[in-house]
XYZ file of C-alpha atoms in Angstrom:
345
model
C 2.964 8.723 -4.807
C 1.235 12.072 -5.364
C 0.540 11.214 -9.009
C -0.927 7.873 -7.929
C -3.139 9.530 -5.319
C -4.416 12.023 -7.876
C -5.158 9.161 -10.258
C -7.107 7.401 -7.502
C -9.184 10.523 -6.830
C -10.005 10.657 -10.546
C -10.990 6.963 -10.670
C -13.119 7.084 -7.522
C -14.818 10.459 -7.895
C -18.182 8.764 -8.459
C -18.195 6.815 -5.204
C -19.426 9.596 -2.916
C -23.122 10.378 -3.132
C -22.571 13.873 -1.750
C -20.169 15.855 -3.945
C -20.210 18.839 -1.572
C -17.561 18.041 1.021
C -17.836 19.043 4.689
C -14.334 17.902 5.615
C -10.998 16.914 4.148
C -8.395 15.165 6.276
C -4.682 14.688 5.599
C -3.665 11.900 7.948
C -2.775 8.296 8.446
C 0.957 8.921 8.343
C 3.005 12.075 8.424
C 1.499 14.357 5.769
C 3.404 17.300 7.241
C 6.520 16.026 5.414
C 4.851 17.224 2.202
C 5.749 20.646 0.908
C 3.008 23.266 0.967
C 2.910 23.197 -2.845
C 2.283 19.440 -2.735
C -0.511 19.864 -0.183
C -2.088 22.539 -2.376
C -1.833 20.325 -5.451
C -3.788 17.555 -3.698
C -6.449 20.017 -2.548
C -6.703 21.349 -6.120
C -7.156 17.791 -7.424
C -10.019 17.185 -4.999
C -11.591 20.461 -6.113
C -11.518 19.296 -9.737
C -14.038 16.612 -8.841
C -15.851 17.877 -5.748
C -17.042 21.143 -4.248
C -16.328 22.405 -0.743
C -18.860 23.705 1.740
C -18.136 27.333 2.611
C -16.939 26.414 6.118
C -15.214 23.140 5.192
C -12.869 21.724 7.831
C -9.482 20.827 6.296
C -7.197 19.093 8.790
C -3.515 18.307 8.506
C -1.914 15.827 10.878
C 1.572 16.988 11.828
C 4.533 16.083 13.982
C 5.683 18.929 16.248
C 9.182 18.899 14.723
C 7.742 19.556 11.235
C 5.957 22.737 12.293
C 8.722 25.303 11.930
C 8.069 28.966 11.165
C 8.756 28.664 7.441
C 6.349 25.754 6.955
C 3.608 27.346 9.074
C 3.913 30.690 7.315
C 3.352 28.995 3.940
C 0.639 26.692 5.294
C -1.321 29.689 6.589
C -1.802 30.721 2.957
C -3.529 27.430 2.048
C -7.122 26.264 2.687
C -5.865 24.107 5.605
C -7.637 25.476 8.696
C -7.123 22.798 11.355
C -4.005 21.076 12.661
C -3.876 17.794 14.551
C -0.506 17.715 16.313
C 0.998 14.460 17.567
C 2.165 15.909 20.869
C 1.761 12.744 23.047
C 3.306 14.386 26.146
C 5.121 17.467 27.415
C 7.627 15.300 29.344
C 10.922 14.028 27.928
C 10.748 10.626 29.667
C 7.377 9.860 28.080
C 8.544 10.921 24.612
C 11.700 8.788 24.817
C 9.628 5.759 25.862
C 7.290 6.308 22.888
C 10.290 6.732 20.567
C 9.119 10.169 19.439
C 11.446 12.338 17.366
C 10.402 15.611 18.988
C 11.326 17.004 22.390
C 9.060 18.384 25.104
C 10.041 21.956 24.214
C 9.264 21.295 20.525
C 5.858 19.946 21.530
C 5.006 23.184 23.302
C 6.729 25.430 20.759
C 4.894 23.916 17.780
C 1.523 24.761 19.344
C 2.501 28.350 20.108
C 3.954 28.850 16.611
C 0.809 27.465 14.984
C -1.311 29.897 16.994
C 1.022 32.759 16.059
C 0.300 32.014 12.392
C -3.461 32.052 12.907
C -4.260 28.369 13.489
C -6.785 28.500 16.312
C -8.537 25.217 15.492
C -5.938 22.870 16.969
C -6.134 19.317 18.230
C -3.381 17.530 20.103
C -2.905 13.864 20.989
C -2.029 12.989 24.586
C -1.115 9.540 25.934
C -1.875 8.543 29.512
C -0.968 5.492 31.583
C 2.692 5.400 30.545
C 5.132 3.513 32.847
C 7.272 6.680 32.887
C 4.340 8.763 34.104
C 2.049 8.958 37.121
C -1.031 10.910 38.145
C 0.960 14.003 39.143
C 2.832 14.125 35.820
C -0.467 13.530 34.002
C -2.007 16.478 35.861
C 0.904 18.673 34.756
C 0.402 17.561 31.136
C -3.241 18.600 31.326
C -2.532 21.926 33.048
C -0.005 22.694 30.294
C -2.624 21.880 27.645
C -5.162 24.237 29.249
C -2.544 26.992 29.541
C -1.814 26.627 25.810
C -5.552 27.121 25.026
C -5.848 24.059 22.798
C -9.571 23.575 21.965
C -9.551 19.856 21.054
C -7.821 16.906 22.710
C -7.652 13.269 21.651
C -6.323 11.146 24.492
C -5.537 7.440 24.586
C -4.185 4.923 27.079
C -0.712 3.657 26.230
C -0.983 0.169 24.760
C 1.837 -2.318 24.244
C 1.867 -3.456 20.622
C 3.511 -6.763 19.686
C 7.043 -6.733 18.227
C 7.756 -3.165 19.356
C 10.689 -1.811 21.331
C 8.322 -1.156 24.258
C 7.223 -4.798 24.365
C 10.877 -5.857 24.277
C 11.808 -3.498 27.143
C 8.897 -4.744 29.256
C 9.762 -8.401 28.605
C 13.356 -7.728 29.761
C 12.205 -5.848 32.845
C 13.694 -2.536 31.713
C 10.292 -0.839 31.826
C 7.220 -1.614 33.905
C 4.080 -2.765 32.131
C 1.214 -0.198 32.037
C -1.238 -0.771 34.900
C -4.957 -0.724 34.066
C -5.993 0.671 37.448
C -3.595 3.604 36.992
C -4.875 4.198 33.445
C -8.439 4.064 34.758
C -7.651 6.701 37.404
C -5.903 8.974 34.884
C -8.761 8.603 32.381
C -11.374 9.796 34.877
C -9.165 12.623 36.102
C -8.763 13.656 32.441
C -12.526 13.664 31.895
C -13.386 15.578 35.080
C -10.563 18.097 34.686
C -11.355 18.940 31.059
C -15.087 19.272 31.745
C -14.273 21.632 34.617
C -12.322 23.680 32.068
C -15.113 24.003 29.514
C -14.567 20.898 27.374
C -17.270 18.495 26.259
C -16.475 14.773 26.414
C -18.130 13.771 23.146
C -16.393 10.454 22.372
C -14.563 8.129 24.742
C -11.151 9.427 23.644
C -12.101 12.911 22.422
C -12.769 16.234 24.157
C -13.605 19.604 22.621
C -14.570 23.131 23.501
C -18.041 23.998 22.099
C -17.824 24.446 18.341
C -14.556 22.495 18.035
C -15.756 18.902 17.634
C -13.794 17.145 14.887
C -16.234 17.334 12.008
C -14.341 14.669 10.095
C -14.186 12.061 12.860
C -17.759 12.795 13.903
C -18.828 11.670 10.420
C -17.220 8.269 11.084
C -19.036 7.974 14.406
C -22.377 8.814 12.806
C -22.022 6.116 10.079
C -21.734 8.635 7.245
C -19.978 7.850 3.960
C -16.323 8.698 3.467
C -13.676 8.175 0.826
C -10.066 7.342 1.729
C -7.250 7.972 -0.760
C -3.725 6.514 -0.552
C -2.065 3.340 0.778
C -3.962 1.656 3.649
C -6.804 4.207 3.394
C -10.286 2.930 4.256
C -13.615 3.949 2.723
C -17.267 3.359 3.606
C -20.407 3.881 1.555
C -22.546 4.731 4.596
C -24.473 1.474 4.365
C -22.974 -1.956 3.695
C -19.675 -1.687 1.782
C -16.277 -1.082 3.364
C -13.086 -0.996 1.322
C -9.373 -0.559 1.963
C -6.335 0.109 -0.179
C -3.237 -2.068 -0.177
C -0.679 -1.009 2.436
C 2.399 -1.507 0.261
C 3.457 1.774 -1.373
C 5.007 0.228 -4.474
C 2.018 -2.036 -5.130
C -0.287 0.932 -4.711
C 1.679 3.096 -7.165
C 2.035 0.268 -9.701
C -1.722 -0.362 -9.772
C -2.618 3.307 -10.149
C -0.020 3.761 -12.907
C -1.997 1.091 -14.764
C -5.230 3.007 -14.054
C -6.386 0.219 -11.747
C -7.635 0.559 -8.183
C -5.418 -0.936 -5.498
C -8.241 -1.826 -3.124
C -10.230 -4.671 -1.679
C -13.734 -4.521 -0.312
C -16.204 -6.438 1.781
C -19.969 -6.457 1.978
C -20.951 -5.983 5.602
C -23.453 -8.597 6.757
C -26.418 -7.542 8.857
C -24.537 -8.941 11.858
C -21.498 -6.776 11.009
C -23.672 -3.699 10.601
C -25.441 -4.367 13.904
C -22.194 -4.879 15.826
C -20.593 -1.762 14.317
C -23.628 0.362 15.109
C -23.429 -0.802 18.736
C -19.647 -0.421 19.055
C -19.387 3.032 17.501
C -22.554 4.467 19.008
C -21.750 3.463 22.570
C -18.392 5.251 22.403
C -20.072 8.611 21.782
C -22.150 11.222 23.546
C -24.923 10.541 20.991
C -25.278 6.832 21.770
C -27.150 4.295 19.636
C -30.315 5.519 17.930
C -32.794 2.842 19.065
C -35.431 3.948 16.560
C -33.000 3.564 13.632
C -31.869 0.221 15.008
C -35.446 -1.056 15.096
C -36.103 0.169 11.552
C -32.978 -1.467 10.172
C -32.888 -4.901 11.824
C -35.288 -7.824 12.051
C -36.893 -9.450 15.090
C -33.976 -11.826 15.716
C -31.591 -8.901 16.168
C -34.042 -6.878 18.216
C -34.861 -9.760 20.546
C -31.122 -10.224 21.170
C -30.752 -6.456 21.712
C -33.587 -6.314 24.244
C -32.339 -9.389 26.126
C -28.751 -8.159 26.372
C -29.538 -4.580 27.338
C -32.286 -5.229 29.914
C -30.053 -6.316 32.804
C -27.352 -3.754 31.987
C -29.940 -0.957 32.120
C -31.143 -2.253 35.502
C -27.522 -2.358 36.705
C -26.931 1.235 35.559
C -24.218 0.265 33.041
C -26.495 1.355 30.185
C -29.278 3.931 30.024
C -31.867 5.060 27.494
C -32.190 8.814 26.963
C -34.452 10.333 24.280
C -34.668 6.946 22.536
C -30.868 6.623 22.421
C -28.979 3.856 24.230
C -25.925 5.246 26.024
C -23.240 4.277 28.485
C -23.236 6.619 31.503
C -19.996 8.550 31.413
C -18.730 7.059 34.668
C -18.471 3.723 32.815
C -16.864 5.034 29.605
C -13.429 3.580 30.384
C -15.040 0.137 29.958
C -17.078 1.132 26.864
C -15.550 -1.399 24.464
C -16.138 -4.277 26.868
C -19.722 -3.208 27.539
C -20.420 -2.866 23.820
C -18.898 -6.260 22.992
C -21.333 -7.927 25.414
C -24.141 -6.780 23.088
C -22.570 -8.154 19.906
C -24.143 -10.938 17.907
C -21.437 -13.569 17.425
């Protein structure tokens, strides 16, 4: 797999316009199962074809149970300078429901160990709205996070995916189905509590202390180009082409062994580009740049845009601030629904 990924980097080195990278992200699976030597070898391969900005952000996604002292000690000697830890919760009942391999004590211990080895730029994932949780437990999760001095939090409502153990348990009545009104209440408590503790709510599901925004994810939300390497990885040219690699590991390796790319791509229509610009922009603190929208799209799109936003602005569901269309934060829990009302179908 590593040889195939290095071959893909070699074959696709010409796809990025900017060869000076601002961020590098190891994610989309469990990259913390790699040895430190393997992580370094991938970084070295990228450096063969690209340069790094002096303050590049290099993130490694990790499970708490992978972050033992030996691994962290070695990792501290690499260019990796940010960890995104799949904590999910500091409560055993939540973790069992989510079928997580780590325990609540490992969740907390992994964060403290990472900090002990000099990793201050940490992000953790937290899930709210679980049937095994409630507002009081959620408050305790957040108080624990603040006490641990984690500067970035990504937080999502628990969703029931088809053909999962959770769906099966709910269908058999073993577990209650998540309740939207409870998730709504926990979302707004999350937002208010973190802002009271110095965080900025910069994307619907993301919160950061000043200076700790995810540089990598912010590039996605600002429609910038990115290159994804490995099975299932997605790429975007910053304009009208999106591509994705095959998900099957063996197919991916076979193609790259033959010096062929294992990807498909689509040309985004103007309608696709318009809808994406609306969807992504309205989930962020930056909103949709109305000036850029008007420069990019023709009268048909703009007439639709004006018609669909007028009433929502009057109703206070949308607002225009410094020529950017935004959703007031008190309506962020419904951001996807509000955005979809503006789509061209």
